[in-house]
PDB file of C-alpha atoms in Angstrom:
ATOM      1  CA  GLN A   1      -2.271   8.521  -1.991  1.00 87.00           C
ATOM      2  CA  VAL A   2      -0.270   8.428   1.245  1.00 92.00           C
ATOM      3  CA  GLN A   3       2.588  10.796   1.915  1.00 96.00           C
ATOM      4  CA  LEU A   4       5.445   9.778   4.182  1.00 97.00           C
ATOM      5  CA  VAL A   5       7.732  12.254   5.929  1.00 97.00           C
ATOM      6  CA  GLU A   6      10.840  11.080   7.768  1.00 97.00           C
ATOM      7  CA  SER A   7      12.595  12.982  10.532  1.00 97.00           C
ATOM      8  CA  GLY A   8      15.193  12.412  13.222  1.00 97.00           C
ATOM      9  CA  GLY A   9      18.312  11.945  11.160  1.00 97.00           C
ATOM     10  CA  GLY A  10      21.562  13.708  11.952  1.00 97.00           C
ATOM     11  CA  LEU A  11      25.205  13.365  12.868  1.00 98.00           C
ATOM     12  CA  VAL A  12      26.168  11.079  15.729  1.00 98.00           C
ATOM     13  CA  GLN A  13      29.366   9.497  16.986  1.00 98.00           C
ATOM     14  CA  ALA A  14      29.948   5.791  16.738  1.00 98.00           C
ATOM     15  CA  GLY A  15      28.241   4.005  19.605  1.00 98.00           C
ATOM     16  CA  GLY A  16      25.544   6.627  19.831  1.00 98.00           C
ATOM     17  CA  SER A  17      21.813   6.437  19.188  1.00 98.00           C
ATOM     18  CA  LEU A  18      19.206   8.063  16.990  1.00 98.00           C
ATOM     19  CA  ARG A  19      15.468   7.639  16.644  1.00 98.00           C
ATOM     20  CA  LEU A  20      13.918   8.091  13.241  1.00 98.00           C
ATOM     21  CA  SER A  21      10.242   8.832  12.763  1.00 98.00           C
ATOM     22  CA  CYS A  22       8.057   8.524   9.688  1.00 97.00           C
ATOM     23  CA  ALA A  23       4.712  10.317   9.730  1.00 97.00           C
ATOM     24  CA  ALA A  24       2.094   9.089   7.295  1.00 95.00           C
ATOM     25  CA  SER A  25      -0.703  11.289   5.957  1.00 95.00           C
ATOM     26  CA  GLY A  26      -3.174   8.416   6.064  1.00 88.00           C
ATOM     27  CA  ARG A  27      -3.674   4.849   7.109  1.00 86.00           C
ATOM     28  CA  THR A  28      -0.831   2.536   6.264  1.00 84.00           C
ATOM     29  CA  TYR A  29      -0.427  -1.199   6.285  1.00 88.00           C
ATOM     30  CA  GLY A  30       2.862  -3.081   6.170  1.00 91.00           C
ATOM     31  CA  MET A  31       5.773  -0.662   6.518  1.00 94.00           C
ATOM     32  CA  GLY A  32       9.531  -0.787   6.333  1.00 96.00           C
ATOM     33  CA  TRP A  33      12.808   1.077   6.546  1.00 98.00           C
ATOM     34  CA  PHE A  34      15.447   1.000   3.836  1.00 98.00           C
ATOM     35  CA  ARG A  35      18.740   2.815   3.454  1.00 98.00           C
ATOM     36  CA  GLN A  36      21.116   3.818   0.712  1.00 98.00           C
ATOM     37  CA  ALA A  37      24.744   4.719   1.201  1.00 97.00           C
ATOM     38  CA  PRO A  38      26.700   6.695  -1.412  1.00 92.00           C
ATOM     39  CA  GLY A  39      27.651   4.511  -4.343  1.00 94.00           C
ATOM     40  CA  LYS A  40      25.650   1.570  -3.053  1.00 96.00           C
ATOM     41  CA  GLU A  41      22.283   0.082  -3.821  1.00 97.00           C
ATOM     42  CA  ARG A  42      19.318   0.593  -1.549  1.00 97.00           C
ATOM     43  CA  GLU A  43      19.133  -2.087   1.115  1.00 97.00           C
ATOM     44  CA  PHE A  44      16.523  -3.409   3.474  1.00 98.00           C
ATOM     45  CA  VAL A  45      16.838  -2.424   7.140  1.00 98.00           C
ATOM     46  CA  GLY A  46      13.679  -3.621   8.838  1.00 97.00           C
ATOM     47  CA  SER A  47       9.952  -4.061   8.368  1.00 96.00           C
ATOM     48  CA  ILE A  48       6.842  -4.375  10.467  1.00 94.00           C
ATOM     49  CA  ALA A  49       3.391  -5.718   9.822  1.00 90.00           C
ATOM     50  CA  TRP A  50       0.286  -3.638  10.503  1.00 83.00           C
ATOM     51  CA  SER A  51      -0.360  -5.490  13.753  1.00 80.00           C
ATOM     52  CA  ALA A  52       3.203  -4.712  14.866  1.00 67.00           C
ATOM     53  CA  GLY A  53       3.510  -8.280  16.061  1.00 75.00           C
ATOM     54  CA  ILE A  54       5.729  -9.331  13.180  1.00 90.00           C
ATOM     55  CA  THR A  55       9.044  -7.650  12.476  1.00 93.00           C
ATOM     56  CA  TYR A  56      12.041  -8.495  10.317  1.00 94.00           C
ATOM     57  CA  TYR A  57      15.537  -7.062  10.374  1.00 97.00           C
ATOM     58  CA  ALA A  58      18.584  -7.176   8.193  1.00 98.00           C
ATOM     59  CA  ASP A  59      21.364  -9.201   9.786  1.00 98.00           C
ATOM     60  CA  SER A  60      23.570  -6.121   9.841  1.00 97.00           C
ATOM     61  CA  VAL A  61      21.249  -4.273  12.252  1.00 98.00           C
ATOM     62  CA  LYS A  62      19.698  -7.107  14.224  1.00 98.00           C
ATOM     63  CA  GLY A  63      20.089  -6.539  17.954  1.00 97.00           C
ATOM     64  CA  ARG A  64      20.926  -2.857  17.482  1.00 98.00           C
ATOM     65  CA  PHE A  65      17.869  -1.427  15.698  1.00 98.00           C
ATOM     66  CA  THR A  66      14.222  -1.698  16.736  1.00 98.00           C
ATOM     67  CA  ILE A  67      11.292  -0.916  14.489  1.00 96.00           C
ATOM     68  CA  SER A  68       7.926   0.013  15.954  1.00 95.00           C
ATOM     69  CA  ARG A  69       4.741   1.782  14.977  1.00 93.00           C
ATOM     70  CA  ASP A  70       1.816   3.704  16.403  1.00 92.00           C
ATOM     71  CA  ASN A  71      -1.225   3.041  14.252  1.00 89.00           C
ATOM     72  CA  VAL A  72      -3.265   5.726  16.014  1.00 91.00           C
ATOM     73  CA  LYS A  73      -0.711   8.365  15.105  1.00 92.00           C
ATOM     74  CA  ASN A  74       0.075   6.751  11.732  1.00 92.00           C
ATOM     75  CA  THR A  75       3.752   6.920  12.617  1.00 95.00           C
ATOM     76  CA  LEU A  76       6.610   4.495  12.104  1.00 95.00           C
ATOM     77  CA  TYR A  77       9.774   4.547  14.211  1.00 97.00           C
ATOM     78  CA  LEU A  78      13.290   3.205  13.991  1.00 98.00           C
ATOM     79  CA  GLN A  79      15.337   3.220  17.175  1.00 98.00           C
ATOM     80  CA  MET A  80      18.999   2.873  16.273  1.00 98.00           C
ATOM     81  CA  ASN A  81      21.498   2.044  19.006  1.00 98.00           C
ATOM     82  CA  SER A  82      25.208   1.228  18.955  1.00 98.00           C
ATOM     83  CA  LEU A  83      25.559   3.019  15.654  1.00 98.00           C
ATOM     84  CA  LYS A  84      28.541   2.269  13.451  1.00 98.00           C
ATOM     85  CA  PRO A  85      30.138   4.311  10.655  1.00 97.00           C
ATOM     86  CA  GLU A  86      28.844   1.730   8.179  1.00 97.00           C
ATOM     87  CA  ASP A  87      25.290   2.714   9.164  1.00 98.00           C
ATOM     88  CA  THR A  88      25.841   6.049   7.431  1.00 98.00           C
ATOM     89  CA  ALA A  89      23.207   6.395   4.715  1.00 98.00           C
ATOM     90  CA  VAL A  90      19.999   8.090   3.699  1.00 98.00           C
ATOM     91  CA  TYR A  91      17.180   6.269   5.457  1.00 98.00           C
ATOM     92  CA  TYR A  92      13.806   5.894   3.766  1.00 98.00           C
ATOM     93  CA  CYS A  93      10.512   4.700   5.143  1.00 97.00           C
ATOM     94  CA  ALA A  94       8.092   2.872   2.900  1.00 97.00           C
ATOM     95  CA  ALA A  95       4.517   1.688   3.120  1.00 95.00           C
ATOM     96  CA  ARG A  96       2.426  -0.933   1.399  1.00 92.00           C
ATOM     97  CA  ARG A  97      -1.018  -0.201   0.047  1.00 87.00           C
ATOM     98  CA  GLY A  98      -3.722  -2.481   1.351  1.00 80.00           C
ATOM     99  CA  THR A  99      -1.403  -5.261   2.503  1.00 80.00           C
ATOM    100  CA  PHE A 100      -1.131  -5.977   6.204  1.00 81.00           C
ATOM    101  CA  GLY A 101       1.945  -8.135   5.897  1.00 83.00           C
ATOM    102  CA  THR A 102       5.547  -7.132   5.713  1.00 86.00           C
ATOM    103  CA  SER A 103       8.260  -7.595   3.105  1.00 90.00           C
ATOM    104  CA  ARG A 104      12.009  -7.275   2.693  1.00 94.00           C
ATOM    105  CA  GLN A 105      11.636  -6.311  -0.964  1.00 94.00           C
ATOM    106  CA  GLY A 106      11.538  -2.660  -1.882  1.00 95.00           C
ATOM    107  CA  SER A 107       9.474  -3.467  -4.953  1.00 95.00           C
ATOM    108  CA  ASP A 108       6.614  -4.573  -2.686  1.00 94.00           C
ATOM    109  CA  TYR A 109       6.168  -1.069  -1.294  1.00 95.00           C
ATOM    110  CA  ASP A 110       3.912   1.526  -2.876  1.00 94.00           C
ATOM    111  CA  TYR A 111       4.788   4.716  -1.021  1.00 95.00           C
ATOM    112  CA  TRP A 112       8.186   6.176  -0.112  1.00 97.00           C
ATOM    113  CA  GLY A 113       9.377   9.091   1.949  1.00 97.00           C
ATOM    114  CA  GLN A 114      11.958  11.613   0.825  1.00 97.00           C
ATOM    115  CA  GLY A 115      14.632  10.214   3.120  1.00 97.00           C
ATOM    116  CA  THR A 116      16.609  11.474   6.092  1.00 97.00           C
ATOM    117  CA  GLN A 117      20.399  11.522   6.335  1.00 98.00           C
ATOM    118  CA  VAL A 118      22.127   9.584   9.091  1.00 98.00           C
ATOM    119  CA  THR A 119      25.854  10.139   9.473  1.00 98.00           C
ATOM    120  CA  VAL A 120      27.909   8.197  12.004  1.00 98.00           C
ATOM    121  CA  SER A 121      31.408   9.472  12.665  1.00 97.00           C
ATOM    122  CA  SER A 122      34.221   7.246  13.873  1.00 93.00           C
TER     123      SER A 122
END
């Protein structure tokens, strides 16, 4: 069982930046970030394969967000720049068990963090 703990969320003005981190208690494989805004369904943000050479992003964040990972530290990151009010949500990291590849589907992930709130004011 792998535990994931997110950090780095907070309140920021539109146009600002935040860096989220997700610390894993053990080795992880493919990982991803998802978010859920109030009254909306959870949506895919970005994902990264174990080798970190393959990444995918939702169209809504492409060019503004960057996902990366440090496999030595078992930590996943999400650098968020040029934040917009519509980025306001609880952000969750997720990890796949025993699968090196990445996925845009939340159902493909086995472990989830508790989430961290990101609020972007206009």
